[in-house]
Short mmCIF file of C-alpha atoms in Angstrom, two decimals:
data_model
loop_
_atom_site.label_atom_id
_atom_site.label_comp_id
_atom_site.label_asym_id
_atom_site.label_seq_id
_atom_site.Cartn_x
_atom_site.Cartn_y
_atom_site.Cartn_z
CA MET A 1 126.41 67.65 93.49
CA THR A 2 123.37 66.46 91.60
CA THR A 3 121.01 68.28 89.31
CA PHE A 4 117.52 67.03 88.55
CA TYR A 5 116.50 68.90 85.38
CA GLU A 6 117.85 69.80 81.97
CA ASN A 7 119.08 73.34 81.44
CA ARG A 8 116.17 75.65 80.50
CA GLU A 9 113.50 73.10 81.40
CA ILE A 10 110.22 74.46 82.81
CA VAL A 11 109.87 73.97 86.56
CA THR A 12 107.14 74.82 89.08
CA PRO A 13 107.33 76.02 92.71
CA GLY A 14 108.57 73.33 95.07
CA ASP A 15 110.50 71.36 92.45
CA LEU A 16 113.80 70.02 93.77
CA LEU A 17 116.38 71.50 91.40
CA ALA A 18 119.73 70.48 92.83
CA GLU A 19 121.39 68.89 95.80
CA GLY A 20 124.85 69.66 97.10
CA ASP A 21 127.25 72.56 97.12
CA TYR A 22 125.31 75.02 94.96
CA LYS A 23 124.32 78.64 95.55
CA ALA A 24 120.61 79.42 95.44
CA GLY A 25 120.12 82.09 92.75
CA SER A 26 117.04 84.13 91.90
CA ASN A 27 113.61 82.51 92.35
CA THR A 28 115.01 79.58 94.29
CA TYR A 29 115.47 78.81 97.98
CA LYS A 30 117.67 76.51 99.99
CA LEU A 31 116.67 74.00 102.68
CA GLY A 32 119.66 72.15 104.12
CA ASN A 33 121.72 71.38 101.01
CA LYS A 34 118.73 71.09 98.70
CA ILE A 35 117.68 73.83 96.31
CA TYR A 36 114.02 74.25 95.32
CA ALA A 37 112.23 76.51 92.83
CA SER A 38 109.96 79.23 94.21
CA ARG A 39 108.38 80.46 90.96
CA PRO A 40 107.32 78.82 87.71
CA GLY A 41 110.11 79.37 85.20
CA LEU A 42 113.11 78.00 83.37
CA VAL A 43 115.99 76.48 85.39
CA GLU A 44 119.53 77.56 84.64
CA TYR A 45 122.50 75.70 86.07
CA ASN A 46 125.89 77.38 86.28
CA GLU A 47 129.12 76.04 87.74
CA ARG A 48 128.18 77.00 91.27
CA GLU A 49 124.72 78.51 91.08
CA VAL A 50 121.18 77.41 90.31
CA ARG A 51 118.61 79.98 89.30
CA VAL A 52 115.16 80.16 87.77
CA VAL A 53 114.16 82.68 85.11
CA ALA A 54 110.59 83.39 86.19
CA LEU A 55 107.83 83.34 83.60
CA ASN A 56 105.79 85.91 85.48
CA ALA A 57 106.64 88.19 88.38
CA PHE A 58 106.19 91.69 89.75
CA TYR A 59 108.75 94.47 90.04
CA ILE A 60 110.73 94.94 93.24
CA PRO A 61 112.66 98.24 93.17
CA SER A 62 116.44 98.16 93.11
CA VAL A 63 118.77 101.17 93.45
CA GLY A 64 119.98 102.51 90.10
CA ASP A 65 117.11 101.05 88.04
CA LEU A 66 115.58 103.19 85.32
CA VAL A 67 111.81 103.08 85.68
CA ILE A 68 108.75 104.55 83.99
CA GLY A 69 106.08 105.72 86.39
CA LYS A 70 102.85 107.63 86.73
CA VAL A 71 102.13 110.41 89.21
CA VAL A 72 99.22 109.39 91.45
CA GLU A 73 99.38 112.05 94.18
CA VAL A 74 100.81 115.53 94.70
CA ASN A 75 102.09 116.26 98.20
CA VAL A 76 103.46 119.45 99.80
CA ASN A 77 107.07 118.78 98.84
CA GLY A 78 106.86 116.13 96.17
CA TRP A 79 104.88 113.44 94.35
CA VAL A 80 103.79 109.85 94.88
CA VAL A 81 104.58 107.80 91.78
CA ASP A 82 103.12 104.43 90.76
CA ILE A 83 106.06 102.41 89.41
CA ASN A 84 104.14 99.19 88.62
CA SER A 85 105.36 97.62 91.85
CA PRO A 86 103.88 96.62 95.23
CA TYR A 87 105.69 99.66 96.62
CA SER A 88 104.82 103.12 95.24
CA ALA A 89 107.71 105.55 95.00
CA ILE A 90 108.31 109.06 96.31
CA LEU A 91 109.75 111.78 94.11
CA ARG A 92 110.79 114.89 96.03
CA ALA A 93 110.61 118.30 94.37
CA SER A 94 114.30 118.89 95.10
CA ASP A 95 115.10 115.80 92.99
CA VAL A 96 113.33 117.36 90.00
CA LEU A 97 114.28 121.04 90.11
CA GLU A 98 117.74 122.24 89.20
CA ARG A 99 117.64 124.73 92.07
CA SER A 100 116.44 124.33 95.66
CA PHE A 101 112.71 123.96 96.22
CA LYS A 102 110.80 126.80 97.86
CA PRO A 103 107.15 125.99 98.72
CA GLN A 104 106.10 129.63 98.58
CA ARG A 105 107.49 130.12 95.05
CA ASP A 106 106.96 126.82 93.24
CA GLU A 107 103.58 125.36 92.36
CA LEU A 108 104.18 121.62 92.17
CA THR A 109 101.21 120.84 89.91
CA GLU A 110 102.75 123.09 87.26
CA ILE A 111 105.79 120.83 87.12
CA LEU A 112 104.07 117.45 87.38
CA ASP A 113 100.39 116.72 87.94
CA THR A 114 98.50 113.50 88.68
CA GLY A 115 98.38 111.28 85.62
CA ASP A 116 101.68 112.56 84.20
CA LEU A 117 104.12 109.89 83.07
CA LEU A 118 107.82 110.18 83.77
CA ILE A 119 111.16 108.45 83.41
CA ALA A 120 113.15 108.35 86.65
CA LYS A 121 115.88 106.49 88.47
CA ILE A 122 115.61 104.78 91.85
CA THR A 123 117.94 106.31 94.45
CA SER A 124 117.07 104.31 97.56
CA PHE A 125 115.01 101.35 98.68
CA ASP A 126 115.13 98.94 101.62
CA ARG A 127 111.59 97.52 101.96
CA THR A 128 110.95 99.31 105.26
CA ARG A 129 110.40 102.65 103.57
CA ALA A 130 109.02 103.67 100.19
CA PRO A 131 111.55 103.83 97.33
CA THR A 132 112.74 107.31 96.32
CA LEU A 133 113.27 108.58 92.78
CA THR A 134 115.30 111.24 91.03
CA MET A 135 114.89 112.96 87.67
CA ARG A 136 118.09 114.99 87.83
CA GLU A 137 120.05 113.03 85.25
CA ARG A 138 120.33 112.97 81.50
CA GLY A 139 117.53 111.12 79.76
CA LEU A 140 115.18 111.38 82.72
CA GLY A 141 112.10 113.58 82.90
CA LYS A 142 108.46 113.96 82.02
CA ILE A 143 107.11 111.96 79.07
CA THR A 144 105.30 114.20 76.61
CA ARG A 145 104.69 111.88 73.65
CA GLY A 146 105.03 108.31 72.46
CA GLN A 147 103.34 105.08 73.47
CA ILE A 148 103.79 102.84 76.51
CA VAL A 149 103.75 99.04 76.48
CA LYS A 150 103.51 97.04 79.68
CA ILE A 151 105.09 93.59 79.95
CA THR A 152 105.96 91.37 82.89
CA PRO A 153 109.22 92.71 84.44
CA THR A 154 111.03 89.35 84.29
CA LYS A 155 110.93 89.53 80.49
CA ILE A 156 112.74 92.88 80.32
CA PRO A 157 116.17 91.16 79.93
CA ARG A 158 114.73 89.30 76.93
CA VAL A 159 113.62 92.57 75.32
CA ILE A 160 117.14 93.94 75.76
CA GLY A 161 118.81 90.71 74.64
CA ARG A 162 122.39 89.60 75.07
CA LYS A 163 124.54 92.74 75.12
CA GLY A 164 121.55 94.66 73.78
CA SER A 165 121.20 92.61 70.60
CA MET A 166 117.40 92.51 70.65
CA ILE A 167 116.80 96.15 71.55
CA ASN A 168 119.36 97.39 69.00
CA MET A 169 117.73 95.29 66.29
CA LEU A 170 114.30 96.68 67.27
CA LYS A 171 115.54 100.28 67.16
CA LYS A 172 117.22 99.76 63.79
CA GLU A 173 114.38 97.91 62.11
CA THR A 174 111.51 100.09 63.34
CA GLY A 175 113.35 103.43 63.49
CA CYS A 176 111.81 104.12 66.91
CA ARG A 177 113.43 105.46 70.04
CA ILE A 178 112.81 102.88 72.77
CA THR A 179 113.28 103.47 76.50
CA VAL A 180 113.07 100.34 78.60
CA GLY A 181 112.05 100.72 82.23
CA GLN A 182 113.21 97.91 84.50
CA ASN A 183 109.71 97.85 86.00
CA GLY A 184 108.17 96.40 82.84
CA LEU A 185 107.06 99.60 81.12
CA ILE A 186 108.55 100.48 77.75
CA LEU A 187 108.31 103.86 76.04
CA ILE A 188 108.25 103.89 72.25
CA LEU A 189 108.80 107.07 70.27
CA GLY A 190 108.54 106.86 66.52
CA ARG A 191 108.25 109.31 63.67
CA ARG A 192 105.13 107.62 62.33
CA ILE A 193 102.38 105.82 64.24
CA GLU A 194 102.90 102.75 62.01
CA ASP A 195 106.49 102.43 63.26
CA GLU A 196 105.33 102.61 66.86
CA ARG A 197 102.66 100.00 66.20
CA LEU A 198 105.20 97.67 64.64
CA ALA A 199 107.54 98.05 67.63
CA ILE A 200 104.67 97.29 70.03
CA GLN A 201 103.72 94.22 68.01
CA ALA A 202 107.33 93.01 68.17
CA ILE A 203 107.55 93.56 71.94
CA ARG A 204 104.29 91.67 72.45
CA LYS A 205 105.75 88.79 70.46
CA ILE A 206 108.90 88.81 72.60
CA GLU A 207 106.79 88.69 75.77
CA HIS A 208 104.65 85.85 74.42
CA GLU A 209 107.58 83.71 73.27
CA ALA A 210 110.19 84.76 75.82
CA HIS A 211 110.90 81.19 76.92
CA THR A 212 111.79 79.89 73.44
CA SER A 213 115.14 80.03 71.65
CA GLY A 214 116.13 81.84 68.46
CA LEU A 215 113.81 84.68 69.28
CA THR A 216 115.83 87.63 67.92
CA ASP A 217 115.88 86.14 64.42
CA ARG A 218 112.17 85.35 64.47
CA VAL A 219 111.26 88.87 65.64
CA ALA A 220 113.51 90.42 62.98
CA GLU A 221 111.84 88.27 60.35
CA MET A 222 108.37 89.25 61.58
CA ILE A 223 109.24 92.96 61.38
CA ARG A 224 110.54 92.59 57.84
CA ARG A 225 107.41 90.69 56.83
CA GLU A 226 105.13 93.36 58.31
CA LYS A 227 107.10 96.10 56.56
CA MET A 228 106.71 94.34 53.21
CA LYS A 229 102.96 94.02 53.75
CA GLU A 230 102.75 97.73 54.44
CA GLU A 231 104.72 98.59 51.30
CA ILE A 232 102.43 96.45 49.19
CA LYS A 233 99.43 98.19 50.70
CA GLN A 234 100.89 101.60 49.91
CA ASP A 235 101.77 100.59 46.35
CA ALA A 236 98.17 99.55 45.88
CA LYS A 237 96.96 102.87 47.19
CA SER A 238 99.21 105.21 45.25
CA PRO A 239 97.90 104.59 41.67
CA ARG A 240 94.42 105.59 42.77
CA GLU A 241 95.80 108.81 44.15
CA THR A 242 97.48 109.60 40.83
CA ASP A 243 94.14 109.02 39.04
CA ARG A 244 92.70 111.93 40.88
CA MET B 1 61.43 61.84 110.99
CA GLN B 2 63.16 58.69 109.88
CA LYS B 3 65.28 58.93 106.78
CA ALA B 4 65.13 56.18 104.18
CA PRO B 5 68.41 54.23 104.33
CA VAL B 6 70.63 55.08 101.35
CA ARG B 7 73.06 52.58 99.94
CA LEU B 8 76.25 54.55 99.26
CA ILE B 9 78.27 51.54 98.19
CA ASP B 10 76.66 48.73 96.16
CA GLU B 11 77.32 44.98 96.24
CA GLU B 12 80.22 45.26 93.79
CA GLY B 13 81.90 47.91 95.92
CA LYS B 14 81.04 50.72 93.50
CA ARG B 15 80.11 54.16 94.89
CA VAL B 16 77.07 56.29 94.02
CA ASP B 17 78.84 57.79 91.02
CA GLY B 18 80.37 54.48 89.94
CA ARG B 19 83.84 55.05 91.40
CA GLU B 20 86.06 52.59 93.24
CA TRP B 21 86.88 53.37 96.89
CA ASN B 22 90.29 54.84 96.01
CA GLU B 23 89.34 56.66 92.83
CA LEU B 24 89.35 60.45 92.34
CA ARG B 25 86.68 62.30 90.42
CA PRO B 26 87.77 63.39 86.92
CA ILE B 27 89.78 66.64 87.17
CA LYS B 28 90.33 69.39 84.63
CA ILE B 29 92.59 72.32 85.47
CA GLU B 30 93.37 75.48 83.52
CA VAL B 31 95.78 78.26 84.50
CA GLY B 32 95.69 81.93 83.46
CA VAL B 33 92.02 82.14 82.53
CA LEU B 34 91.38 85.75 83.60
CA ASN B 35 93.14 88.68 81.93
CA ASN B 36 92.37 91.32 84.54
CA ALA B 37 93.78 89.40 87.51
CA ASP B 38 97.52 89.10 88.21
CA GLY B 39 97.08 85.34 88.43
CA SER B 40 94.14 82.99 87.96
CA ALA B 41 93.15 79.36 87.63
CA TYR B 42 90.05 77.23 87.08
CA ILE B 43 89.30 73.70 88.21
CA GLU B 44 86.60 71.16 87.52
CA GLN B 45 86.63 68.24 89.92
CA GLY B 46 83.63 66.04 89.23
CA LYS B 47 80.69 68.46 89.29
CA ASN B 48 82.66 71.13 91.19
CA LYS B 49 83.50 74.22 89.17
CA ILE B 50 85.75 76.72 90.87
CA LEU B 51 87.51 79.89 89.75
CA ALA B 52 90.38 81.51 91.67
CA ALA B 53 91.91 84.95 91.10
CA VAL B 54 94.90 86.66 92.73
CA TYR B 55 95.70 90.37 92.89
CA GLY B 56 98.97 91.68 94.23
CA PRO B 57 101.20 92.00 96.08
CA LYS B 58 100.08 95.61 96.23
CA GLU B 59 99.73 98.37 98.78
CA ALA B 60 97.31 97.32 101.49
CA HIS B 61 94.17 99.40 101.84
CA PRO B 62 93.02 100.35 104.43
CA ARG B 63 96.55 101.27 105.51
CA HIS B 64 96.20 100.26 109.16
CA LEU B 65 96.01 96.59 108.11
CA THR B 66 99.58 96.54 106.81
CA LEU B 67 102.01 94.32 108.68
CA PRO B 68 105.54 95.65 109.26
CA ASP B 69 107.26 92.28 108.85
CA ARG B 70 105.32 90.43 106.15
CA ALA B 71 102.68 90.63 103.47
CA LEU B 72 99.02 90.39 104.35
CA LEU B 73 97.13 87.54 102.68
CA ARG B 74 93.43 88.17 102.33
CA CYS B 75 91.23 85.35 101.18
CA ARG B 76 87.58 85.25 100.18
CA TYR B 77 85.86 81.94 99.63
CA HIS B 78 82.48 82.61 98.10
CA MET B 79 79.70 80.45 96.70
CA ALA B 80 77.74 81.86 93.81
CA PRO B 81 73.97 82.01 94.41
CA PHE B 82 73.51 79.46 91.61
CA SER B 83 76.22 77.07 92.85
CA VAL B 84 73.81 74.84 94.80
CA GLU B 85 70.33 73.44 94.14
CA GLU B 86 68.48 75.86 96.40
CA ARG B 87 69.51 79.47 95.77
CA LYS B 88 72.16 80.55 98.25
CA SER B 89 72.12 84.12 99.54
CA PRO B 90 75.14 85.89 98.05
CA ALA B 91 76.01 87.43 101.42
CA PRO B 92 78.95 85.66 103.10
CA SER B 93 77.58 83.03 105.48
CA ARG B 94 79.14 81.81 108.72
CA ARG B 95 80.47 78.77 106.88
CA GLU B 96 82.06 80.82 104.08
CA ILE B 97 83.79 83.16 106.53
CA GLU B 98 85.22 80.16 108.36
CA LEU B 99 86.35 78.49 105.15
CA SER B 100 88.03 81.72 104.01
CA LYS B 101 90.09 81.67 107.19
CA VAL B 102 90.86 77.96 106.97
CA ILE B 103 91.96 78.23 103.33
CA ARG B 104 94.08 81.28 104.09
CA GLU B 105 95.84 79.45 106.90
CA SER B 106 96.47 76.42 104.71
CA LEU B 107 98.16 78.58 102.04
CA GLU B 108 100.13 80.98 104.27
CA PRO B 109 102.92 78.48 105.12
CA ALA B 110 103.61 77.99 101.40
CA ILE B 111 104.10 81.66 100.52
CA PHE B 112 107.23 83.73 101.22
CA LEU B 113 105.13 86.45 102.83
CA GLU B 114 108.10 87.79 104.79
CA HIS B 115 109.79 88.87 101.53
CA TYR B 116 107.22 91.60 100.89
CA PRO B 117 106.43 93.49 104.11
CA ARG B 118 103.75 96.21 104.08
CA THR B 119 101.94 94.75 101.07
CA ALA B 120 98.72 92.79 100.59
CA ILE B 121 97.79 89.83 98.42
CA ASP B 122 94.10 89.41 97.63
CA LEU B 123 92.83 85.95 96.80
CA PHE B 124 89.31 85.26 95.57
CA ILE B 125 87.86 81.77 95.32
CA GLU B 126 84.52 81.67 93.60
CA ILE B 127 82.50 78.47 93.69
CA LEU B 128 80.44 78.39 90.49
CA GLN B 129 79.05 74.92 91.06
CA ALA B 130 79.38 72.88 94.25
CA ASP B 131 79.31 69.13 94.73
CA GLY B 132 81.21 68.39 97.94
CA GLY B 133 84.88 68.93 98.65
CA THR B 134 84.91 72.56 97.51
CA ARG B 135 87.34 73.64 100.21
CA CYS B 136 89.89 71.12 98.96
CA ALA B 137 89.41 71.94 95.29
CA GLY B 138 89.49 75.62 96.31
CA ILE B 139 92.89 75.24 97.94
CA THR B 140 94.24 73.31 94.96
CA VAL B 141 93.13 75.96 92.48
CA ALA B 142 94.11 78.91 94.71
CA SER B 143 97.72 77.76 94.98
CA LEU B 144 97.86 77.58 91.18
CA ALA B 145 96.50 81.11 90.88
CA LEU B 146 99.17 82.30 93.35
CA ALA B 147 101.92 80.59 91.35
CA ASP B 148 100.51 82.07 88.13
CA ALA B 149 100.68 85.55 89.69
CA GLY B 150 104.42 85.02 90.19
CA ILE B 151 104.22 84.99 93.97
CA PRO B 152 107.22 83.09 95.37
CA MET B 153 106.17 79.86 97.08
CA ARG B 154 107.91 77.04 98.93
CA ASP B 155 105.69 74.49 97.22
CA LEU B 156 102.29 74.19 95.59
CA VAL B 157 99.57 73.34 98.08
CA VAL B 158 97.23 70.56 97.08
CA ALA B 159 94.19 69.36 99.01
CA CYS B 160 92.02 66.29 98.94
CA ALA B 161 89.52 64.65 101.29
CA ALA B 162 88.99 61.09 102.43
CA GLY B 163 86.17 59.81 104.60
CA LYS B 164 84.07 56.97 105.83
CA VAL B 165 81.03 55.94 103.84
CA ASP B 166 78.98 52.77 104.50
CA ASN B 167 81.67 51.58 106.92
CA LYS B 168 84.39 51.92 104.33
CA ILE B 169 87.23 54.45 104.02
CA VAL B 170 86.93 56.14 100.61
CA LEU B 171 88.76 58.90 98.71
CA ASP B 172 87.45 62.29 97.48
CA LEU B 173 83.86 62.42 98.80
CA ASN B 174 81.13 64.00 96.73
CA ASP B 175 78.14 65.89 98.11
CA ILE B 176 75.91 62.87 98.95
CA GLU B 177 78.76 60.91 100.51
CA ASP B 178 79.74 63.96 102.53
CA LYS B 179 76.21 64.53 103.85
CA GLU B 180 75.10 60.90 104.37
CA GLY B 181 78.46 59.35 105.20
CA GLU B 182 79.93 58.85 108.66
CA ALA B 183 83.03 61.05 108.43
CA ASP B 184 85.00 63.44 106.24
CA VAL B 185 88.72 64.28 106.58
CA PRO B 186 90.01 67.12 104.36
CA VAL B 187 93.80 67.35 104.12
CA ALA B 188 95.95 70.04 102.49
CA PHE B 189 99.49 69.02 101.72
CA MET B 190 102.80 70.28 100.30
CA PRO B 191 104.16 67.17 98.53
CA ASN B 192 107.76 68.22 97.95
CA LEU B 193 108.23 69.33 101.53
CA ASN B 194 106.08 66.49 102.89
CA ALA B 195 104.16 68.88 105.13
CA VAL B 196 100.45 68.98 106.01
CA THR B 197 98.98 72.51 106.14
CA LEU B 198 95.34 71.68 106.83
CA LEU B 199 93.79 68.77 108.65
CA GLN B 200 90.15 68.70 109.69
CA MET B 201 87.69 66.00 110.63
CA ASP B 202 83.92 66.00 110.63
CA GLY B 203 82.17 62.91 112.03
CA THR B 204 83.48 59.97 114.02
CA LEU B 205 86.38 57.65 113.24
CA THR B 206 88.45 55.26 115.32
CA PRO B 207 92.15 56.19 115.60
CA GLU B 208 93.00 53.42 113.11
CA GLU B 209 90.39 54.61 110.63
CA PHE B 210 91.58 58.18 111.03
CA GLU B 211 95.14 57.22 110.17
CA GLN B 212 93.94 55.22 107.20
CA ALA B 213 91.85 58.18 105.98
CA VAL B 214 94.73 60.67 106.32
CA ASN B 215 97.08 58.39 104.41
CA LEU B 216 94.50 57.87 101.68
CA ALA B 217 93.88 61.63 101.41
CA ILE B 218 97.62 62.28 101.09
CA GLU B 219 97.78 59.61 98.38
CA GLY B 220 95.02 61.51 96.56
CA CYS B 221 96.87 64.82 97.04
CA LYS B 222 99.96 63.40 95.38
CA ARG B 223 97.92 62.33 92.35
CA ILE B 224 96.30 65.78 92.03
CA TYR B 225 99.71 67.44 92.48
CA LYS B 226 100.92 65.89 89.22
CA MET B 227 97.93 67.35 87.37
CA GLN B 228 98.54 70.73 89.04
CA LYS B 229 102.10 70.86 87.75
CA GLU B 230 101.07 69.80 84.26
CA ALA B 231 98.44 72.55 84.18
CA LEU B 232 100.96 75.19 85.26
CA LYS B 233 103.38 74.20 82.51
CA ALA B 234 100.79 73.53 79.80
CA ARG B 235 100.36 77.10 78.58
CA TYR B 236 104.09 77.67 78.10
CA LEU B 237 104.72 74.28 76.56
CA ALA B 238 101.94 74.95 74.03
CA ILE B 239 103.61 78.19 72.90
CA LYS B 240 106.96 76.44 72.69
CA ARG B 241 105.54 73.65 70.55
CA GLU B 242 103.80 76.16 68.30
CA VAL B 243 107.04 78.06 67.76
CA GLU B 244 109.04 74.94 67.07
CA GLU B 245 106.56 73.79 64.44
CA GLN B 246 106.97 76.98 62.41
#
C-alpha cells in the first residue's frame, strides 16, 4: 500500500492518491487498485480508507437529513420544495397536517404558499424519483423569522465542528439559535439584529477558511473582538444621550 | 489571385511571434472569477482570452430533454462580436455549433454524468479575444470551471494543438500559423488516465508527421496540465498562507 500525498494536502481531480488495498471514500474513485480524486479538496488517509473533503460541491439528498427549503410550487395534494440541490423535493400535505388531508376542506396555500421557507426532514430518495419530505417532527415547520445564510454543503461539518464544538461555541458567544440544514442553508435566530449579523459574519469566515486548522479558536477570537468593538461604540454613544 | 508568400519560420528557426518550434504561448489561468456561476475560470493563452462558466447540476428544462440514466451536459461555445478583427455576428455560426458539440464530447468522458441522472449541467465558453487555438484553450478552461463547480471528474481535460508550418512540426499554433500553415492537429487529453478525448486534423500530413504532431501536442498538454492544477489550488493556498501569517 502506497500513498502519494500528505494528510490534508490539496488535491485536484485525477490525482493518484493511493495504490493498494484501500477503500475509495467520498470524492474518490477506484480503477484497478489505484485510487484517484474526483473533486478538488483535501485528502484524508485512514487505516483502510482514502477520502477527499471537497472544497466545493452541491447537495445530494440523503434520508434523515434536516434541510431548509423554499416552496416553489403548490400542487393539488402537496408542495414542490427547492432544497438547494439538483433534485427538488416533494412535500405532501399529509406529511404536514396532524390529521388526514381532505382536498375539499383544506386550502393548501393557507398552510404554505410559494416563497415560504421551511425546515423539514428527508424521508426517501433514490435518484430515480424526487426526494420526499416530512414536517411532522419536533423542530420542523415553517420559518417565520430569522436570517438565512447559504454556504457550500461540504462545509457544513466544519460549521458543526468535532462533536458540535464549533456550533456550540457560536450559539454561546452570539446568543443566537442556529439551525443547520445539511443542504448548506443555515437559519439564525437572535434577539437582536446585531447578534444575527455577528453569527453570519462568523459563518462566512468558517466557509472562507474551512480548509485551515485551528479555526474554532480563530472564530471565537473574532467574535470576541467584534463584541468589544460594539461595546466601545455604545459607550461612545451613551454620554451624548445623557446630555439630552 | 496569388498570395504573397509569407515566411512563418525565419532563418534562425524562430516563429512569427518569436517562439521556438516546441514552445507554448504564455499562459495565465484564474479559477473562480464569476460569483453568479456555480463554477468559473478564465484563461489567457497568448492573445486568446476566454471565460468559462458552469451552472448545475440542476433540473433540466425543458423537461423532455432529461436523460433517465445520466446527467445532460449542454455546452455553448460562443465568440463575442469583438473577439476578432472584423465584427462577428453574435448569432451562433455553423462553426460555433460544431465546436460546441466537439467540446462537449471531449469533456463528457471526464465527468461522472451517470451519478446524477435526470439533471443538466450548463457550460458556457465565451471567447473574448481570439488568436487561434480557441477550441483547445476553451476545453482547458472549461474543465477547470467544471472542477470549480464541484462536479466529480475522472481527470481534468487539457487540450493543445500541434501542426505543420513551413514544413516543420510546431506546437500551439496561433492564428496566422493556423490559417497559412499546412496542417493543424488539436488534441484533448486526460494526463493521469493517459486517454485522448479529442483528436482532429485539418490539412495534410504524412502518417509519420501526424504521429509526430500528436506526440508533440500531448507533450504540450502535459505542460499546460501542471498550470491547470496550480490554478485550481492557488485560491485555497492563498487563503491558507494568509491565515498562517496572522
